[in-house]
């Protein structure tokens, strides 16, 4: 147990939060009235529809009615996305966009990427939605050209944004506390406090704790002959803790900045895949610690020239323990060392300038440098270091009817090791261009984009013991997209409608794959893959105002994908033209929210068609489709200038037994109740 007395601490959090709210009311009277700052922001949905590169977003109000707990739950509602979910709250969750694999999707946290040089994939299951204001998914890249060059270095980018603290007139303290409890001994308290120091500085502090036994029941048909057995998932307990302090400064005409720290640690069981006669055989454990400190400074030196600096330090620790680990050369012999510790560090700095050449034309130059290092307690480990330098030159032309964005990204990578031979160094320039055209007066637009990019081999690809290959090359991707967007406002009960339809074609060349050499205990990483991807994304939303006492919000998306293996080699001849594992042809999501004066009722559904869990599209590898449905009821009340919110949820209402990843069953029907207070 990481924090055995945390329930007592939770009670103290809530008392502290309530006491702080009373203090804030009294403190308000001590300050002279001042005019509050007014911020005018563009409608997010309208901005997304004008973008040449498809972008989807979920704001904080939508998150409240979507039955989501973690970032991974929210991302499942984006079109073109496959979240590989290993089950339970603590199971690893990675996101793949438009069939290109999880390593081609970058994650940005408040404007700076979260990295993992070891695996190339970020476990988005460890990121909560506490105090998140906006989540966006950009296919290609964002059309915001005033950003770090690293934001252009992936095939897609998932962005998580928090806003600086906002205060009402005369308010110096704001915040809130929340408690979620649910099935399987789920317990998740959280707290955040915002302070306004003066007219320049403010701060925020947020933290949360989460635990669950995770011992949910599941039904399995091991032999796929229609004979089902009931079990309970074991070794799925999780305990985690997160804290985020931040300081914000607004220097008025001299710019603004923030400094944020993030710390997360967890202990969890790794249940492993269910197998015949031993559905809960795994006893593996995993301990994680993640720390990063990041800062950003922006300044408009004039009406034409703007400057931005970003800096970040990241440290990660991971300890993996397997009490049943066997010697690969003698499977019946247990090795003496049953655990390994892994460390990673990253040092990152970025500078960017934006120049407004014309009222309709902006150009930007951004340069980033970062160093990745990895170490472990494994004997003879090579201790790799990677030096990366990225420079981007971008331009954007915008009028009422047309938007054109183009960029060139120069990438320089150098690899070093303390022992043995390092991987190859690379230098590459990759382009991207997008446009959006409005041919009529109505808000109807045609858009398209083209982008080339590559992902470097990870440290595991290059150096993993008895598997890594120093000569493996990067995976190169080419993306094409053409689509339409339409937005319409109406008078009467049908107040608004948004629609976007995009067809796309992607190609992944020199795909990195692992093939066996000699026996199943020895594999090699090689470039042998070619993946051909064709797809269609459709997203739509509507707002209905039947009367003053009933407003209905509807949204949905649908994705069709053909993600085919086009590799022609003797080893993979049976796999040619097969759909890639875990990629359904059909998938989507839908949600509806009924807003009454007294409460809000929400319903959402996630569905996926059949898909294959193995490389070969054989009947025995076929996984059935599923539909996961959720219900929620939310009630808000105001008490002593504090907003109290009560939320009750039923998750997987139909108690559907399914797996996203073969052998890792998901939870059936479960329940969750949330109480939150904001002041």
XYZ file of C-alpha atoms in Angstrom:
679
model
C 0.000 0.000 0.000
C 1.474 3.347 -1.045
C -0.799 5.556 1.061
C -2.653 3.478 3.720
C -4.202 6.482 5.551
C -5.328 8.450 2.542
C -9.042 8.264 3.338
C -8.352 10.339 6.452
C -6.370 12.771 4.334
C -9.308 13.003 1.939
C -11.617 14.130 4.747
C -9.068 16.797 5.679
C -8.987 17.928 2.006
C -12.734 18.504 1.965
C -12.712 20.338 5.309
C -9.804 22.456 4.111
C -11.580 23.232 0.858
C -14.768 24.344 2.679
C -12.827 26.424 5.191
C -10.875 28.056 2.387
C -14.112 29.043 0.645
C -15.316 30.796 3.829
C -11.972 32.545 4.135
C -12.197 33.688 0.528
C -15.616 35.276 1.123
C -14.275 37.212 4.127
C -11.054 38.165 2.369
C -12.908 39.633 -0.583
C -14.120 42.510 1.576
C -10.535 43.527 2.353
C -9.669 44.442 -1.226
C -10.576 47.477 -3.286
C -12.875 46.799 -6.237
C -11.061 46.528 -9.562
C -12.290 45.893 -13.064
C -11.849 42.269 -14.084
C -10.154 41.340 -17.325
C -12.485 40.349 -20.147
C -11.272 37.655 -22.538
C -12.902 37.157 -25.919
C -12.319 33.718 -27.417
C -13.363 32.217 -30.711
C -15.921 29.421 -30.789
C -13.912 26.197 -30.741
C -16.254 24.238 -33.021
C -16.248 27.009 -35.636
C -12.450 27.228 -35.555
C -12.112 23.463 -35.983
C -14.350 23.483 -39.065
C -12.212 26.161 -40.741
C -8.988 24.219 -40.242
C -7.290 22.637 -43.262
C -6.027 19.765 -41.096
C -8.835 17.875 -39.305
C -9.068 18.693 -35.620
C -11.498 17.332 -33.027
C -12.036 18.709 -29.557
C -13.807 18.053 -26.271
C -14.190 20.912 -23.797
C -14.687 20.766 -20.044
C -18.482 21.067 -20.299
C -18.714 18.099 -22.664
C -16.474 16.016 -20.403
C -19.048 16.302 -17.620
C -21.636 14.291 -19.585
C -19.384 11.686 -21.229
C -18.854 9.151 -18.406
C -15.089 9.493 -18.597
C -12.546 9.015 -15.815
C -9.165 9.131 -17.534
C -7.826 10.789 -20.652
C -8.019 7.441 -22.458
C -11.795 7.306 -21.865
C -12.298 10.689 -23.536
C -10.032 9.933 -26.511
C -12.196 6.920 -27.424
C -14.870 9.403 -28.512
C -12.724 10.818 -31.348
C -13.166 9.451 -34.858
C -10.311 7.506 -36.469
C -8.915 6.500 -33.072
C -8.116 3.034 -31.718
C -7.272 2.957 -28.016
C -5.497 -0.273 -27.146
C -6.886 -0.885 -23.673
C -5.489 -3.738 -21.563
C -8.475 -3.618 -19.208
C -9.247 -2.088 -15.834
C -8.371 1.347 -14.492
C -4.669 0.486 -14.177
C -4.198 -1.301 -17.496
C -1.897 0.337 -20.030
C -3.672 2.422 -22.694
C -2.122 3.643 -25.932
C -3.736 5.524 -28.799
C -3.347 4.951 -32.548
C -4.795 7.433 -35.054
C -5.859 6.437 -38.555
C -4.131 3.063 -38.414
C -0.535 4.295 -38.115
C 0.327 2.838 -34.711
C 0.683 4.345 -31.252
C 4.285 5.469 -31.801
C 3.084 7.910 -34.488
C 0.770 9.750 -32.057
C 2.392 12.392 -29.869
C 0.857 13.756 -26.685
C 1.160 17.397 -25.678
C 0.566 18.557 -22.103
C 0.016 22.317 -21.933
C 1.986 22.962 -25.113
C 4.938 20.590 -24.665
C 5.236 16.951 -25.701
C 5.325 14.069 -23.236
C 8.110 11.714 -24.281
C 9.172 8.102 -23.861
C 12.331 7.355 -25.832
C 12.371 3.751 -24.595
C 9.099 2.564 -26.160
C 7.998 5.578 -28.214
C 4.487 5.283 -26.740
C 2.860 7.234 -23.915
C 0.494 5.461 -21.519
C -2.401 7.938 -21.609
C -4.171 5.960 -18.891
C -2.098 7.737 -16.222
C -3.428 11.204 -17.114
C -6.576 12.283 -15.288
C -9.130 14.850 -16.427
C -9.036 16.844 -13.206
C -9.192 20.565 -14.073
C -8.676 19.928 -17.811
C -10.234 22.671 -19.937
C -9.782 21.297 -23.467
C -8.684 18.126 -25.261
C -7.922 18.275 -28.985
C -6.748 15.731 -31.535
C -4.969 17.066 -34.606
C -4.515 14.863 -37.653
C -1.288 15.910 -39.325
C -0.495 18.828 -37.044
C -2.027 21.959 -35.615
C -2.384 24.962 -37.940
C -1.056 27.180 -35.167
C 2.362 28.024 -36.599
C 3.536 29.821 -33.436
C 4.574 26.727 -31.490
C 7.631 24.541 -30.840
C 9.070 22.690 -33.837
C 8.618 19.407 -31.989
C 4.835 19.786 -32.267
C 5.241 19.200 -36.026
C 7.268 15.998 -35.665
C 4.476 13.390 -35.480
C 1.691 12.116 -37.720
C -0.929 13.281 -35.181
C -0.956 15.157 -31.890
C -3.188 14.732 -28.852
C -3.310 17.969 -26.841
C -4.351 18.352 -23.204
C -4.772 21.945 -22.018
C -5.313 23.558 -18.623
C -6.156 27.244 -18.339
C -4.529 29.761 -16.050
C -6.646 30.455 -12.960
C -9.554 32.848 -13.574
C -11.022 34.930 -10.782
C -14.252 36.859 -10.397
C -14.192 40.486 -9.351
C -12.464 40.883 -5.968
C -11.869 37.128 -5.743
C -8.427 36.033 -4.555
C -9.077 32.352 -3.874
C -10.920 29.765 -5.953
C -10.838 26.025 -6.158
C -12.720 22.841 -5.601
C -12.690 19.309 -4.290
C -14.085 16.127 -5.754
C -14.636 12.583 -4.622
C -15.410 9.649 -6.911
C -16.354 6.257 -5.481
C -17.461 3.194 -7.370
C -17.477 -0.526 -7.900
C -14.525 -2.760 -7.000
C -13.454 -0.508 -4.121
C -12.764 2.409 -6.432
C -11.777 5.540 -4.515
C -10.626 8.784 -6.196
C -10.470 12.068 -4.210
C -8.990 15.209 -5.790
C -8.465 18.838 -4.827
C -7.341 22.043 -6.505
C -6.728 25.525 -5.104
C -6.089 28.746 -7.073
C -4.610 31.876 -5.475
C -4.360 35.384 -6.866
C -1.267 36.962 -5.336
C -1.539 40.353 -7.032
C -2.277 41.788 -10.472
C 0.704 39.928 -11.945
C 1.080 36.572 -10.209
C -1.337 33.726 -9.532
C -0.848 30.066 -8.671
C -2.626 26.738 -8.700
C -2.149 23.477 -6.864
C -3.981 20.289 -7.766
C -3.619 16.752 -6.551
C -5.434 13.448 -6.526
C -5.232 9.924 -5.225
C -6.777 6.859 -6.839
C -7.112 3.256 -5.752
C -9.105 0.244 -6.851
C -8.991 -3.489 -6.233
C -9.957 -4.055 -9.862
C -11.209 -7.574 -9.095
C -14.117 -7.381 -11.511
C -15.938 -10.508 -12.754
C -15.682 -11.610 -16.366
C -16.960 -14.432 -18.528
C -14.655 -16.226 -20.953
C -14.919 -18.816 -23.693
C -11.328 -20.040 -23.923
C -11.816 -22.544 -26.703
C -14.426 -20.482 -28.631
C -16.820 -23.452 -28.599
C -19.682 -21.756 -26.792
C -18.789 -23.079 -23.329
C -18.443 -20.109 -20.993
C -16.937 -19.917 -17.515
C -17.144 -17.153 -14.908
C -14.021 -15.785 -13.226
C -12.801 -12.767 -11.306
C -9.885 -10.683 -12.536
C -6.918 -10.890 -10.151
C -3.717 -8.928 -9.648
C -5.429 -5.805 -11.032
C -5.143 -3.515 -8.001
C -3.880 0.018 -8.555
C -2.804 2.867 -6.307
C -1.655 6.170 -7.754
C -0.941 9.707 -6.625
C -0.548 12.913 -8.651
C 0.311 16.494 -7.686
C 0.692 19.549 -9.948
C 1.793 22.961 -8.626
C 1.969 25.886 -11.079
C 2.740 29.603 -11.035
C 1.408 32.034 -13.657
C 2.535 35.559 -14.422
C 0.938 38.203 -16.626
C 3.372 41.058 -17.214
C 0.833 42.986 -19.307
C 2.723 44.518 -22.253
C 5.893 42.615 -21.286
C 4.478 39.160 -21.920
C 3.263 36.254 -19.823
C 4.715 33.002 -18.534
C 3.994 29.920 -16.452
C 6.057 27.400 -14.494
C 4.507 24.003 -13.815
C 5.649 20.810 -12.109
C 4.000 17.409 -12.493
C 4.640 14.377 -10.300
C 2.901 11.005 -10.594
C 3.615 7.678 -8.941
C 1.770 4.392 -8.980
C 1.922 0.774 -7.928
C -0.106 -1.741 -9.871
C -0.540 -5.378 -10.620
C -0.123 -6.569 -14.190
C -2.792 -9.239 -14.643
C -1.532 -10.615 -17.948
C -3.592 -12.382 -20.601
C -6.069 -15.039 -19.513
C -5.076 -18.570 -20.479
C -6.757 -21.977 -20.287
C -6.907 -23.429 -16.755
C -4.981 -20.428 -15.374
C -7.001 -17.253 -16.040
C -5.167 -15.291 -13.339
C -1.668 -16.760 -13.496
C 0.244 -13.463 -13.531
C 1.865 -12.102 -10.361
C 3.822 -9.312 -12.043
C 4.040 -5.866 -10.403
C 4.950 -2.459 -11.769
C 6.028 0.708 -9.940
C 6.123 4.025 -11.821
C 7.379 7.490 -10.937
C 7.132 10.364 -13.410
C 8.330 13.918 -12.872
C 8.549 16.855 -15.220
C 9.019 20.591 -14.775
C 8.168 22.862 -17.686
C 8.030 26.583 -18.335
C 6.814 28.829 -21.123
C 7.333 32.550 -21.766
C 5.591 34.570 -24.487
C 5.987 38.213 -25.424
C 4.604 40.426 -28.185
C 7.491 42.806 -28.776
C 5.361 44.756 -31.252
C 2.189 44.358 -33.278
C 4.239 42.408 -35.813
C 6.834 40.473 -33.807
C 6.203 37.839 -31.117
C 8.608 35.582 -29.235
C 8.146 32.328 -27.304
C 10.490 30.209 -25.158
C 9.791 26.715 -23.784
C 11.890 24.613 -21.454
C 11.344 21.225 -19.828
C 13.083 18.589 -17.735
C 11.658 15.050 -17.492
C 12.640 12.162 -15.221
C 10.968 8.741 -15.192
C 11.501 5.670 -13.054
C 10.017 2.227 -13.615
C 10.511 -0.944 -11.605
C 9.143 -4.180 -13.052
C 8.987 -7.322 -10.904
C 8.068 -10.840 -12.025
C 8.315 -13.508 -9.314
C 7.699 -16.223 -11.900
C 10.330 -15.109 -14.422
C 11.943 -18.038 -16.212
C 15.323 -18.444 -17.857
C 14.677 -18.160 -21.651
C 17.203 -20.940 -22.301
C 15.647 -23.275 -19.709
C 11.952 -22.491 -19.335
C 11.610 -24.696 -16.244
C 14.339 -22.799 -14.353
C 13.571 -19.578 -12.493
C 16.227 -16.885 -12.704
C 17.649 -15.354 -9.545
C 16.999 -11.748 -10.583
C 13.259 -11.218 -10.924
C 13.065 -7.425 -11.233
C 14.538 -4.634 -13.328
C 14.714 -0.873 -12.843
C 14.652 1.578 -15.754
C 15.473 5.295 -15.716
C 14.962 7.967 -18.361
C 15.854 11.650 -18.489
C 15.140 14.368 -21.030
C 16.440 17.932 -21.274
C 14.468 20.154 -23.655
C 14.550 23.801 -24.819
C 12.750 25.624 -27.618
C 12.612 29.156 -29.042
C 10.182 30.498 -31.646
C 9.463 33.826 -33.335
C 6.350 34.900 -35.253
C 6.377 37.803 -37.705
C 3.221 39.319 -39.218
C 4.439 40.132 -42.696
C 0.992 41.256 -43.890
C -2.422 41.464 -42.203
C -3.219 38.145 -43.904
C 0.252 36.504 -43.859
C 2.287 35.284 -40.876
C 5.622 33.488 -40.894
C 7.346 31.686 -38.028
C 10.718 30.157 -37.228
C 11.131 27.682 -34.389
C 14.097 25.648 -33.205
C 14.157 22.907 -30.552
C 16.954 20.922 -28.976
C 16.575 17.973 -26.622
C 18.641 15.165 -25.109
C 17.260 11.739 -24.143
C 19.127 9.365 -21.854
C 18.291 5.901 -20.542
C 19.845 3.621 -17.945
C 18.927 0.375 -16.169
C 20.331 -1.986 -13.584
C 20.673 -4.749 -16.193
C 24.282 -5.935 -16.474
C 26.108 -4.743 -19.582
C 23.420 -2.243 -20.632
C 24.671 0.106 -23.338
C 23.261 3.335 -21.740
C 22.080 5.167 -24.888
C 21.934 8.932 -25.365
C 20.114 10.654 -28.232
C 20.683 14.267 -29.301
C 17.895 15.776 -31.417
C 17.670 19.155 -33.116
C 14.508 20.273 -34.912
C 13.970 23.499 -36.831
C 10.738 24.516 -38.522
C 9.915 27.294 -40.964
C 6.183 27.865 -41.416
C 3.818 30.340 -43.050
C 0.071 30.897 -42.877
C -2.172 32.933 -45.172
C -5.716 33.595 -43.968
C -8.705 35.499 -45.363
C -12.431 35.091 -44.808
C -12.625 32.539 -47.614
C -9.258 30.821 -47.778
C -6.640 29.518 -45.377
C -3.280 28.072 -46.485
C -0.613 26.760 -44.137
C 2.756 25.300 -45.074
C 5.826 24.181 -43.146
C 9.254 22.611 -43.544
C 10.732 20.655 -40.649
C 14.468 19.911 -40.506
C 15.424 17.051 -38.168
C 18.936 16.134 -37.058
C 19.444 13.113 -34.767
C 22.677 11.765 -33.296
C 22.900 8.547 -31.245
C 25.605 7.656 -28.717
C 26.146 4.713 -26.331
C 28.598 4.030 -23.524
C 29.058 0.380 -24.511
C 29.008 -1.166 -27.987
C 27.747 0.337 -31.230
C 25.218 3.165 -31.470
C 22.353 3.378 -33.924
C 22.685 5.410 -37.115
C 22.443 9.205 -37.192
C 19.849 10.924 -39.386
C 19.210 14.219 -41.143
C 15.921 14.834 -42.916
C 13.670 17.663 -44.159
C 9.930 16.931 -44.250
C 7.144 19.151 -45.666
C 3.492 19.708 -44.772
C 0.821 21.815 -46.457
C -2.901 22.323 -45.913
C -5.658 24.547 -47.219
C -9.293 25.331 -46.532
C -11.541 27.111 -49.050
C -15.001 28.613 -48.567
C -16.579 28.694 -52.075
C -19.986 30.127 -51.054
C -21.372 32.641 -48.612
C -22.672 29.787 -46.500
C -20.276 28.264 -43.958
C -19.319 25.343 -46.200
C -15.625 24.593 -46.741
C -13.426 22.213 -48.694
C -10.148 21.232 -47.089
C -7.117 19.080 -47.797
C -3.654 18.410 -46.453
C -0.458 16.568 -47.319
C 2.297 15.703 -44.865
C 5.500 13.692 -44.767
C 7.036 12.707 -41.456
C 9.010 9.894 -39.857
C 9.471 8.387 -36.426
C 12.887 7.410 -35.144
C 13.486 3.862 -33.876
C 13.016 3.724 -30.128
C 15.693 2.666 -27.655
C 13.921 -0.706 -27.446
C 14.008 -1.061 -31.254
C 17.738 -0.364 -31.340
C 19.123 -1.810 -28.135
C 16.697 -4.244 -26.473
C 18.645 -7.298 -25.231
C 18.933 -10.049 -27.910
C 16.284 -8.253 -29.990
C 17.419 -4.713 -30.871
C 18.984 -3.931 -34.239
C 21.466 -1.026 -34.507
C 20.811 -0.758 -38.277
C 17.034 -0.390 -38.180
C 15.810 2.696 -40.062
C 13.014 5.159 -39.202
C 9.417 4.529 -40.231
C 8.352 7.003 -42.921
C 4.733 8.094 -43.241
C 2.930 9.995 -45.976
C -0.520 11.410 -45.264
C -3.190 12.645 -47.681
C -6.587 14.024 -46.686
C -9.493 15.703 -48.472
C -12.777 16.620 -46.863
C -15.636 19.022 -46.354
C -16.999 20.886 -43.344
C -20.390 22.510 -42.931
C -21.819 24.600 -40.130
C -25.337 26.011 -40.011
C -27.302 28.012 -37.462
C -31.092 27.931 -37.483
C -33.869 29.839 -35.809
C -36.371 27.925 -33.772
C -35.941 24.664 -31.914
C -33.190 23.319 -34.205
C -30.536 25.874 -33.313
C -27.336 24.526 -34.869
C -25.620 21.754 -36.810
C -21.961 20.939 -37.554
C -20.672 18.297 -39.963
C -17.267 17.203 -41.205
C -16.444 14.391 -43.639
C -12.855 13.422 -44.464
C -11.432 10.762 -46.718
C -7.790 9.903 -46.193
C -4.954 7.795 -47.513
C -1.835 7.049 -45.447
C 1.228 5.009 -46.222
C 3.773 3.748 -43.680
C 7.044 2.660 -45.309
C 9.939 0.769 -43.690
C 7.610 -0.323 -40.906
C 9.558 -1.688 -37.964
C 8.567 -5.282 -37.198
C 9.875 -8.078 -34.981
C 10.481 -11.491 -36.539
C 11.633 -14.736 -34.842
C 15.157 -15.993 -35.520
C 15.834 -19.603 -34.571
C 13.116 -20.011 -31.920
C 10.381 -18.083 -30.168
C 12.746 -16.774 -27.491
C 14.908 -14.863 -29.984
C 13.544 -12.139 -32.228
C 15.056 -9.424 -34.371
C 13.851 -5.904 -35.164
C 13.946 -5.199 -38.913
C 12.479 -2.811 -41.518
C 10.222 -5.063 -43.550
C 6.847 -3.437 -43.360
C 4.684 -1.488 -45.772
C 1.207 -0.489 -44.596
C -1.491 0.947 -46.864
C -4.313 2.822 -45.115
C -7.567 4.098 -46.594
C -10.362 5.493 -44.482
C -13.323 7.777 -43.962
C -14.107 9.878 -40.864
C -17.510 11.463 -40.265
C -18.310 13.673 -37.269
C -21.527 15.562 -36.553
C -23.140 17.530 -33.745
C -26.448 19.306 -33.249
C -28.149 21.499 -30.661
C -31.895 21.323 -30.071
C -33.853 23.821 -27.982
C -37.335 22.359 -27.623
C -38.296 24.893 -24.963
C -36.771 26.901 -22.132
C -36.853 23.827 -19.901
C -35.325 21.302 -22.285
C -32.156 21.593 -24.357
C -30.635 18.594 -26.102
C -27.047 18.254 -27.365
C -26.245 15.484 -29.830
C -22.879 14.369 -31.189
C -21.486 11.353 -32.973
C -18.766 10.034 -35.213
C -18.148 7.105 -37.516
C -14.916 5.676 -38.936
C -14.317 3.243 -41.776
C -10.758 1.964 -42.162
C -8.864 -0.479 -44.369
C -5.418 -0.849 -42.839
C -3.655 -3.433 -44.998
C -0.271 -5.098 -44.755
C 1.356 -4.658 -48.180
C 4.704 -6.211 -47.243
C 5.900 -8.758 -49.827
C 8.432 -11.068 -48.199
C 8.689 -14.806 -47.868
C 8.206 -14.601 -44.095
C 5.016 -12.553 -44.348
C 3.563 -13.944 -47.588
C 0.466 -15.237 -45.796
C -0.058 -11.808 -44.305
C -0.114 -9.827 -47.539
C -3.238 -7.670 -47.873
C -4.404 -8.624 -44.376
C -6.027 -6.089 -42.046
C -3.622 -5.073 -39.274
C -4.341 -6.424 -35.771
C -6.843 -4.606 -33.583
C -8.040 -2.351 -36.393
C -11.797 -2.673 -37.017
C -13.274 -1.727 -40.378
C -16.150 0.036 -38.612
C -16.137 1.976 -35.332
C -17.736 5.035 -33.812
C -19.318 6.787 -30.884
C -22.456 8.775 -30.096
C -23.720 10.789 -27.155
C -26.828 12.713 -26.178
C -27.329 15.110 -23.283
C -30.768 16.217 -22.048
C -30.439 19.495 -20.152
C -33.395 20.084 -17.822
C -33.574 22.966 -15.311
C -33.301 20.489 -12.443
C -30.774 17.964 -13.752
C -28.819 16.743 -16.797
C -29.306 13.241 -18.181
C -26.597 11.786 -20.435
C -26.225 8.697 -22.582
C -23.266 7.636 -24.715
C -22.203 4.576 -26.638
C -18.893 3.358 -28.042
C -18.991 0.657 -30.669
C -16.453 -1.347 -32.624
C -16.859 -3.906 -35.374
C -15.023 -7.187 -35.711
C -11.229 -7.121 -35.824
C -8.346 -9.591 -35.767
C -5.965 -9.956 -32.856
C -3.304 -11.819 -34.885
C -1.321 -10.777 -37.956
C -3.157 -13.327 -40.099
C -6.839 -12.724 -40.901
C -7.853 -16.241 -39.909
C -11.163 -17.184 -38.344
C -9.500 -18.285 -35.115
C -7.991 -14.778 -34.764
C -11.303 -12.949 -35.172
C -12.586 -10.918 -32.224
C -16.312 -10.035 -32.097
C -17.551 -6.461 -32.164
C -18.915 -4.755 -29.082
C -20.997 -1.805 -27.905
C -20.257 -0.150 -24.546
C -23.175 1.961 -23.274
C -23.174 4.370 -20.331
C -25.800 6.428 -18.472
C -25.420 9.417 -16.155
C -27.541 11.837 -14.135
C -26.076 15.124 -12.904
C -27.516 17.675 -10.477
C -26.045 21.083 -9.552
C -26.978 23.133 -6.484
C -25.578 26.378 -5.073
C -24.840 26.591 -1.350
C -23.075 29.486 0.349
C -21.559 30.730 -2.934
C -20.278 27.211 -3.558
C -21.434 25.090 -6.480
C -22.153 21.515 -5.417
C -22.433 18.896 -8.151
C -23.734 15.339 -7.783
C -23.162 12.790 -10.555
C -24.334 9.171 -10.694
C -23.177 6.852 -13.482
C -23.905 3.350 -14.709
C -21.046 2.115 -16.889
C -21.418 -0.635 -19.488
C -25.154 -0.724 -18.828
C -25.676 -3.872 -20.889
C -22.968 -5.754 -18.919
C -21.345 -6.660 -22.232
C -18.419 -9.071 -21.932
C -15.725 -7.997 -24.372
C -12.005 -7.397 -24.803
C -10.225 -4.616 -26.649
C -6.962 -6.579 -26.535
C -7.224 -10.359 -26.824
C -7.005 -12.066 -23.442
C -7.547 -8.857 -21.457
C -11.258 -8.704 -20.550
C -12.835 -5.327 -19.881
C -15.110 -4.521 -16.955
C -18.783 -5.430 -17.154
C -21.489 -3.338 -15.542
C -20.210 -1.047 -12.809
C -21.278 2.044 -10.898
C -19.695 5.347 -9.976
C -20.836 8.328 -7.880
C -19.132 11.722 -7.875
C -19.597 14.658 -5.536
C -17.742 17.882 -6.230
C -17.646 21.378 -4.780
C -16.379 24.517 -6.516
C -15.995 27.996 -5.087
